[in-house]
Coordinates of C-alpha atoms in Angstrom, one line a residue:
M7 CA -26.3 -24.8 -16.7
D8 CA -27.3 -22.2 -13.7
S9 CA -25.1 -20.3 -11.4
S10 CA -26.6 -22.3 -9.0
S11 CA -24.8 -26.1 -9.6
K12 CA -21.7 -23.8 -11.0
T13 CA -18.0 -24.0 -9.2
F14 CA -14.5 -21.2 -8.9
V15 CA -11.7 -20.5 -8.0
I16 CA -10.2 -16.9 -8.0
E17 CA -6.6 -16.5 -9.0
T18 CA -5.1 -13.2 -7.5
Y19 CA -1.2 -11.9 -8.3
G20 CA -0.7 -8.5 -6.5
C21 CA -1.2 -6.1 -3.9
Q22 CA -3.5 -5.8 -0.3
M23 CA -5.7 -3.6 -2.7
N24 CA -6.2 -6.9 -5.2
V25 CA -6.7 -9.9 -2.2
H26 CA -9.5 -7.2 -0.8
D27 CA -11.0 -7.1 -4.4
S28 CA -10.9 -10.9 -4.9
E29 CA -13.0 -11.5 -1.3
R30 CA -15.4 -9.0 -3.1
I31 CA -15.2 -11.3 -5.4
S32 CA -15.8 -14.5 -4.4
G33 CA -18.6 -12.8 -2.1
L34 CA -20.1 -11.9 -5.1
L35 CA -20.1 -14.9 -6.9
L36 CA -21.1 -17.2 -4.3
E37 CA -24.6 -14.3 -3.8
A38 CA -25.4 -14.9 -7.2
G39 CA -25.3 -19.2 -6.5
Y40 CA -21.7 -19.7 -7.4
S41 CA -20.3 -22.3 -5.3
Q42 CA -16.4 -22.6 -4.2
A43 CA -14.9 -25.6 -5.8
V44 CA -13.0 -27.8 -4.1
E45 CA -9.8 -28.2 -3.7
G46 CA -7.8 -30.3 -6.8
S47 CA -10.6 -29.7 -9.2
D48 CA -11.3 -28.7 -12.7
P49 CA -13.6 -25.7 -11.3
D50 CA -16.5 -24.0 -14.0
L51 CA -15.3 -20.9 -14.2
I52 CA -11.7 -19.0 -13.2
V53 CA -11.7 -14.9 -12.1
F54 CA -8.5 -14.1 -12.7
N55 CA -7.6 -10.9 -10.8
P56 CA -3.5 -9.9 -11.8
C57 CA -1.6 -6.8 -11.0
A58 CA -0.4 -4.6 -13.4
V59 CA 3.0 -3.2 -11.8
R60 CA 5.0 -6.8 -11.4
E61 CA 5.6 -8.1 -15.5
N62 CA 5.6 -11.1 -13.1
A63 CA 1.9 -10.8 -13.0
D64 CA 1.9 -10.5 -16.5
N65 CA 3.2 -13.4 -17.6
K66 CA 1.9 -15.9 -15.7
L67 CA -1.3 -15.1 -16.9
Y68 CA -1.0 -15.4 -20.0
G69 CA 0.4 -18.0 -19.2
R70 CA -2.0 -19.4 -17.5
L71 CA -4.5 -18.5 -20.1
S72 CA -2.3 -20.2 -22.8
F73 CA -2.3 -23.4 -20.6
L74 CA -6.4 -23.5 -20.6
A75 CA -6.9 -23.0 -23.8
P76 CA -8.0 -26.8 -24.6
R77 CA -10.5 -26.8 -21.7
K78 CA -11.9 -24.0 -22.9
R79 CA -11.8 -25.3 -27.2
K80 CA -13.8 -29.0 -25.6
E81 CA -15.9 -27.6 -22.7
K82 CA -18.7 -25.0 -23.3
N83 CA -20.1 -24.2 -19.9
F84 CA -16.4 -23.8 -18.6
Q85 CA -15.9 -19.6 -18.5
I86 CA -12.9 -17.5 -17.7
A87 CA -12.8 -13.8 -16.6
V88 CA -9.8 -11.8 -16.2
G89 CA -10.3 -8.6 -13.5
G90 CA -8.2 -6.1 -11.8
C91 CA -5.7 -3.8 -12.9
M92 CA -4.2 -5.2 -16.1
A93 CA -7.7 -5.7 -17.2
Q94 CA -8.2 -2.0 -16.6
K95 CA -4.7 -1.2 -18.5
D96 CA -4.8 -4.0 -21.0
K97 CA -8.4 -3.7 -22.0
D98 CA -9.1 -5.6 -25.6
L99 CA -5.8 -6.5 -25.4
I100 CA -6.3 -9.6 -23.5
I101 CA -9.2 -10.3 -25.9
K102 CA -6.9 -10.2 -29.0
R103 CA -4.0 -12.1 -27.5
A104 CA -6.8 -14.8 -25.4
P105 CA -10.0 -14.7 -27.5
Y106 CA -11.5 -17.7 -25.5
V107 CA -12.1 -15.4 -22.5
D108 CA -15.3 -15.0 -21.4
V109 CA -15.3 -11.5 -19.6
V110 CA -13.0 -8.9 -18.5
F111 CA -13.7 -6.4 -16.4
G112 CA -11.4 -3.8 -14.4
T113 CA -11.7 -2.0 -11.2
H114 CA -14.7 0.3 -11.6
N115 CA -17.0 -2.4 -11.9
I116 CA -16.5 -5.2 -9.5
G117 CA -19.6 -5.7 -9.1
S118 CA -20.7 -6.0 -12.8
L119 CA -18.9 -9.6 -12.8
P120 CA -22.2 -11.8 -11.9
V121 CA -24.4 -10.2 -15.2
L122 CA -21.2 -9.7 -17.5
L123 CA -21.0 -13.5 -17.1
E124 CA -24.3 -14.6 -18.0
R125 CA -24.5 -12.7 -20.9
A126 CA -21.5 -14.5 -22.3
R127 CA -22.9 -17.4 -21.7
I128 CA -25.8 -16.0 -23.6
E129 CA -24.7 -14.2 -26.2
E130 CA -21.5 -16.7 -26.5
E131 CA -19.8 -13.7 -27.2
A132 CA -16.6 -12.3 -24.5
Q133 CA -17.8 -9.1 -22.9
V134 CA -15.1 -6.7 -22.4
E135 CA -17.0 -3.9 -19.5
I136 CA -13.7 -1.3 -18.3
K137 CA -15.6 1.5 -16.5
E138 CA -13.7 4.8 -16.0
S139 CA -15.0 5.6 -12.9
L140 CA -16.1 3.7 -9.5
E141 CA -19.8 2.4 -9.3
H142 CA -18.9 1.2 -5.5
F143 CA -16.3 0.7 -2.6
P144 CA -15.0 -2.0 -2.6
S145 CA -16.4 -2.7 0.7
T146 CA -19.7 -1.8 -0.2
L147 CA -20.0 -5.5 -1.8
P148 CA -20.9 -8.6 -0.4
S149 CA -17.6 -10.7 1.2
R150 CA -16.3 -14.0 1.7
R151 CA -13.3 -12.8 3.6
H152 CA -10.3 -15.4 3.4
S153 CA -9.8 -14.8 7.6
A154 CA -12.8 -15.3 10.4
F155 CA -10.7 -12.8 12.1
S156 CA -8.9 -10.1 10.4
A157 CA -10.9 -8.4 7.0
W158 CA -9.4 -6.0 5.0
V159 CA -11.6 -2.3 4.9
S160 CA -11.2 0.0 2.2
I161 CA -11.4 3.7 3.0
S162 CA -10.1 5.2 -0.1
V163 CA -9.5 4.9 -3.8
G164 CA -8.1 6.0 -6.1
C165 CA -4.4 8.6 -5.6
N166 CA -3.7 11.8 -6.3
N167 CA 0.3 11.6 -6.4
T168 CA 2.1 11.7 -10.0
C169 CA 5.5 9.5 -8.8
T170 CA 6.9 8.5 -12.1
F171 CA 7.3 4.7 -11.3
C172 CA 3.4 3.9 -10.7
I173 CA 1.0 3.4 -13.6
V174 CA -1.6 3.0 -10.0
P175 CA -3.6 6.2 -10.7
Q176 CA -4.4 5.7 -13.7
L177 CA -5.6 2.3 -13.0
R178 CA -7.7 3.4 -9.8
G179 CA -8.3 6.7 -11.0
P180 CA -8.2 9.7 -8.8
E181 CA -8.4 9.4 -5.4
K182 CA -12.3 9.0 -3.6
D183 CA -13.1 8.7 -0.1
R184 CA -15.4 6.7 2.1
E185 CA -17.7 8.8 4.7
E186 CA -16.3 8.2 8.2
K187 CA -19.8 6.9 9.7
D188 CA -19.7 4.2 6.7
I189 CA -16.5 2.9 7.5
V190 CA -16.9 3.6 11.3
R191 CA -20.5 1.0 10.5
E192 CA -18.2 -1.4 8.4
V193 CA -16.1 -1.6 11.0
R194 CA -18.5 -2.5 13.8
T195 CA -20.2 -4.9 11.8
L196 CA -16.9 -7.0 11.2
V197 CA -16.1 -7.1 14.8
E198 CA -20.1 -8.5 15.2
Q199 CA -19.6 -10.6 13.3
G200 CA -16.0 -12.2 14.9
V201 CA -12.9 -10.5 13.1
I202 CA -10.8 -8.6 16.2
E203 CA -8.4 -7.0 13.6
I204 CA -8.4 -4.8 10.9
T205 CA -6.6 -3.3 7.9
L206 CA -7.4 -0.4 6.9
L207 CA -6.8 0.3 3.0
G208 CA -6.2 2.8 0.4
Q209 CA -3.3 4.2 -2.4
N210 CA -2.4 6.6 0.1
V211 CA -4.3 5.5 3.4
N212 CA -3.5 8.8 5.5
A213 CA -4.6 11.2 2.3
Y214 CA -8.2 10.9 3.6
K215 CA -10.2 13.4 3.4
N216 CA -13.0 13.5 5.4
G217 CA -12.3 14.1 9.1
G218 CA -8.9 13.0 8.9
F219 CA -7.4 10.0 8.9
A220 CA -5.8 10.8 12.9
N221 CA -9.8 11.5 13.6
L222 CA -10.4 7.6 11.5
L223 CA -8.1 5.8 13.5
R224 CA -9.7 7.3 17.0
E225 CA -13.1 6.5 15.7
V226 CA -12.2 3.2 14.3
G227 CA -10.1 2.3 17.4
A228 CA -13.0 3.1 19.8
V229 CA -15.4 0.5 18.3
E230 CA -15.6 -1.9 21.3
G231 CA -13.8 -5.2 21.1
L232 CA -11.3 -4.3 17.8
E233 CA -8.5 -5.8 19.2
R234 CA -5.8 -4.5 16.7
I235 CA -5.9 -2.0 13.8
R236 CA -3.8 -1.6 11.0
F237 CA -3.8 1.0 7.7
M238 CA -1.5 1.4 4.7
S239 CA 0.3 2.4 2.9
P240 CA 0.9 6.2 3.8
H241 CA 2.6 8.5 2.3
P242 CA 5.0 10.8 3.6
K243 CA 4.0 13.7 2.3
D244 CA 0.3 13.5 4.2
F245 CA 1.9 11.9 7.6
T246 CA 1.4 14.8 9.6
D247 CA 2.1 15.0 13.6
D248 CA -1.6 14.6 14.4
V249 CA -1.3 11.1 12.7
I250 CA 1.8 9.7 15.0
D251 CA -0.3 11.4 18.0
A252 CA -3.2 9.2 17.1
M253 CA -1.0 6.0 16.7
A254 CA 0.8 6.6 20.4
Q255 CA -2.5 8.0 21.8
T256 CA -5.4 4.4 20.5
P257 CA -4.2 1.5 22.3
N258 CA -5.4 -0.4 19.7
V259 CA -3.9 0.8 16.5
M260 CA -0.4 -1.2 16.2
P261 CA 3.2 0.1 16.6
Q262 CA 4.5 -0.3 12.9
L263 CA 4.6 1.7 10.2
H264 CA 5.3 0.7 6.9
M265 CA 6.2 4.2 4.7
P266 CA 8.1 4.4 1.4
L267 CA 11.8 6.0 1.4
Q268 CA 11.8 5.7 -2.7
S269 CA 15.5 6.9 -2.3
G270 CA 18.1 8.8 -0.5
S271 CA 18.7 10.9 -2.9
D272 CA 16.2 14.7 -3.5
R273 CA 17.2 15.0 -6.7
I274 CA 15.8 11.3 -7.6
L275 CA 12.9 12.0 -5.7
K276 CA 12.6 15.1 -7.4
L277 CA 12.6 13.3 -10.7
M278 CA 10.5 11.0 -9.2
R279 CA 8.0 13.0 -8.6
R280 CA 7.9 12.4 -5.0
S281 CA 6.5 15.3 -3.4
Y282 CA 8.8 15.2 0.3
R283 CA 12.8 15.2 0.9
S284 CA 14.7 13.1 2.8
D285 CA 15.4 15.3 5.6
R286 CA 11.0 15.7 5.5
Y287 CA 11.1 12.0 5.7
L288 CA 13.2 11.1 8.6
G289 CA 12.0 14.2 10.7
I290 CA 9.1 11.7 10.7
L291 CA 10.3 8.7 11.8
E292 CA 12.2 11.1 14.9
K293 CA 9.0 11.5 15.8
V294 CA 7.3 8.1 15.6
R295 CA 10.4 6.8 17.3
S296 CA 9.4 9.4 20.4
A297 CA 6.0 9.1 20.7
I298 CA 6.3 4.9 19.9
P299 CA 10.0 3.7 21.5
N300 CA 8.8 0.1 20.2
A301 CA 7.5 0.9 16.6
T302 CA 8.3 -1.3 14.0
I303 CA 8.9 0.5 10.9
T304 CA 9.6 -1.0 7.4
T305 CA 10.4 1.1 4.3
D306 CA 10.7 0.4 0.5
I307 CA 13.7 1.6 -1.3
I308 CA 14.4 1.9 -5.6
V309 CA 18.0 1.4 -6.1
G310 CA 18.6 1.7 -9.5
F311 CA 16.6 4.4 -11.0
P312 CA 17.1 5.8 -14.6
G313 CA 20.3 8.4 -14.0
E314 CA 20.8 7.5 -10.8
T315 CA 24.7 8.4 -10.3
E316 CA 26.6 7.0 -7.7
E317 CA 26.5 10.2 -5.7
D318 CA 22.8 9.7 -5.6
F319 CA 23.2 6.1 -4.4
Q320 CA 25.7 7.9 -1.6
E321 CA 23.1 9.7 -0.4
T322 CA 20.5 6.9 0.2
L323 CA 22.8 4.9 1.7
K324 CA 24.3 7.6 3.9
L325 CA 20.5 8.7 4.7
L326 CA 20.4 4.8 6.0
E327 CA 23.3 5.6 8.2
K328 CA 21.8 7.9 9.8
Y329 CA 18.6 5.1 10.4
K330 CA 21.1 3.2 13.4
H331 CA 19.8 5.3 16.3
L332 CA 16.1 4.4 14.8
A333 CA 17.1 0.5 13.9
N334 CA 16.2 -1.7 16.4
N335 CA 13.1 -2.4 14.7
I336 CA 13.6 -1.1 11.6
I337 CA 13.3 -3.7 7.7
I338 CA 14.7 -2.3 4.5
N339 CA 12.8 -4.1 1.2
L340 CA 15.2 -3.3 -1.6
E341 CA 14.0 -2.8 -5.3
F342 CA 15.8 -2.1 -8.3
G343 CA 14.6 -0.4 -10.6
S344 CA 14.5 -1.2 -14.8
T345 CA 16.7 -3.4 -14.6
L346 CA 17.4 -6.7 -17.0
A347 CA 18.2 -10.3 -15.2
I348 CA 19.8 -12.4 -17.7
L349 CA 21.0 -15.8 -16.5
P350 CA 23.3 -18.2 -17.8
N351 CA 22.5 -20.6 -20.5
T352 CA 19.6 -19.1 -21.4
T353 CA 18.1 -17.6 -24.8
L354 CA 18.4 -13.7 -24.1
Y355 CA 22.2 -15.0 -22.3
N356 CA 23.3 -16.1 -25.7
K357 CA 22.3 -13.7 -27.7
A358 CA 23.5 -10.9 -26.0
S359 CA 25.9 -9.6 -28.1
E360 CA 23.8 -8.9 -31.3
Y361 CA 22.5 -6.4 -28.0
N362 CA 26.3 -4.9 -27.7
I363 CA 25.9 -6.8 -24.2
E364 CA 29.5 -7.3 -22.1
L365 CA 28.5 -10.2 -20.0
D366 CA 30.6 -10.6 -16.6
T367 CA 31.1 -14.0 -14.7
H368 CA 28.5 -13.1 -11.6
E369 CA 26.3 -16.4 -11.7
N370 CA 23.5 -14.2 -11.9
N371 CA 23.7 -11.0 -14.2
W372 CA 22.0 -7.4 -13.4
I373 CA 22.1 -5.5 -16.4
A374 CA 20.8 -1.7 -16.1
L375 CA 20.0 -1.6 -20.5
D376 CA 17.7 2.0 -19.9
N377 CA 20.1 3.7 -17.0
P378 CA 23.5 4.2 -19.5
N379 CA 25.6 5.3 -16.4
L380 CA 25.6 2.1 -15.1
T381 CA 27.8 -0.8 -15.2
I382 CA 27.5 -4.7 -14.6
K383 CA 30.3 -3.8 -11.8
E384 CA 28.7 -0.6 -10.7
R385 CA 25.4 -2.3 -10.6
L386 CA 26.5 -5.5 -8.8
Y387 CA 28.7 -3.4 -6.4
R388 CA 25.2 -1.4 -5.6
Q389 CA 23.5 -4.9 -4.8
N390 CA 26.0 -5.6 -2.6
K391 CA 26.7 -2.9 0.0
A392 CA 22.7 -2.8 0.1
K393 CA 23.0 -6.4 0.6
E394 CA 25.4 -5.5 3.6
F395 CA 23.8 -2.7 5.0
A396 CA 20.1 -5.3 5.2
E397 CA 22.9 -7.7 7.0
M398 CA 24.3 -4.9 9.2
L399 CA 21.2 -3.8 10.3
G400 CA 20.8 -7.8 11.9
Y401 CA 17.9 -8.9 9.1
P402 CA 18.9 -12.1 6.9
V403 CA 19.2 -11.3 3.0
S404 CA 17.0 -13.5 1.4
N405 CA 18.1 -15.0 -2.1
M406 CA 16.9 -12.0 -4.7
N407 CA 13.9 -13.9 -6.7
T408 CA 14.8 -12.7 -10.4
H409 CA 12.5 -12.8 -13.6
I410 CA 13.5 -11.6 -17.3
L411 CA 12.0 -8.1 -18.4
K412 CA 11.7 -7.3 -22.6
I413 CA 15.0 -5.0 -23.2
I414 CA 14.5 -1.8 -23.4
E415 CA 15.8 0.7 -25.9
K416 CA 18.7 2.0 -24.6
N417 CA 18.0 5.5 -26.2
I418 CA 14.0 6.5 -25.3
P419 CA 14.1 10.1 -23.0
L420 CA 13.8 8.6 -19.0
F421 CA 10.0 10.7 -19.2
E422 CA 9.0 8.4 -21.8
K423 CA 9.8 5.4 -20.3
R424 CA 8.4 5.7 -17.4
N425 CA 5.5 3.6 -17.5
K426 CA 8.2 1.1 -18.5
I427 CA 9.9 1.5 -14.9
K428 CA 8.8 -1.6 -13.0
K429 CA 9.8 -2.9 -9.2
L430 CA 11.9 -6.1 -10.2
I431 CA 13.6 -7.8 -7.2
K432 CA 12.8 -8.2 -3.6
I433 CA 15.8 -8.4 -1.5
S434 CA 14.1 -8.8 2.2
S435 CA 10.5 -9.3 1.9
Y436 CA 8.6 -9.1 4.9
S437 CA 4.4 -8.4 5.0
T438 CA 3.1 -6.8 7.6
S439 CA 1.4 -10.1 9.1
Q440 CA 4.4 -11.2 10.2
I441 CA 6.0 -8.0 12.2

């Protein structure tokens, strides 16, 4: 069966960069002669593009692969490919766990997928190709956008930061910036195709160095016909005054800012290896609110980071109290670091005594196994205080989405645990497209 008669679907579990990559994968497959599968049909090819940070993405991937195993045994021409950050991380492990997968490709060689699929078909052998450096910027590859009116534009890939809770630099590599002229040319082409809104993407988008991020905002904003510009995600370390000026003075840059705080405690920020402190962060927000009075500001906070004491947590609450005079449009996303959720009547619940865990009678038991400073009651106290603050701002708190994490040994030193830290629970989840 040649590719001209084959159909495909792509399943994406992850961040905006994963979504952008999936659009490029679709474009590559369409260019190679594949066609999009009709909803409800059995495609000839399934491509998985999962995240490596979220535990549920890992579980969902291997669960789906197991589900597809019987079909793979029956249908010789049916192919499965796994890419994204998880493939970059797990490499050959994917084939060991699911030996019927045809292709494993990483974040740096998306453009190789059609060739790898054909090679796997001819050689009847799994193809694992993981590159350690970038072959093509995602935005230079063919694309099939999910929207005719909005588009992602990658301005950089990778990250030079070394936050202890984040694995992205190991999976996406060091930061590499595109040339400004190439970015502007792509935006102009997109506008000619009918796009009216673009989102500039980068792991640390405002660290862009080829002329500076402020200048890039102005240059992109000057493209005739472009109505809205967004960007994500910026880092406080690189958020300079000229970026604020460019946001305020460029009419089609949307008045919104999503900038992760992570913690209001300077001690915890240091443990996280975040290269700013709370005063610096608040100072940026003051300037943004002054320059753009109607700005919508969103942030992320990790509660229960390993080593966090009650005093550290109170520092976070104090900083949030300082937001009050800025908070007419502030949304808080709360994330609980390294937590094990044990639900009643589950296997883990019934075996809790084997791990010397004293379970509370609360409906959901949140256990910080890798943070001996926190008891269940302390964890619930922090959870409730964080919820109260979000509600105080006038934003409803949704039910917490939970999943079970593998039990983490109690005695592993903090910095040996850093790659096991997961961002687990989103209390209030608002995407920028909803703002």
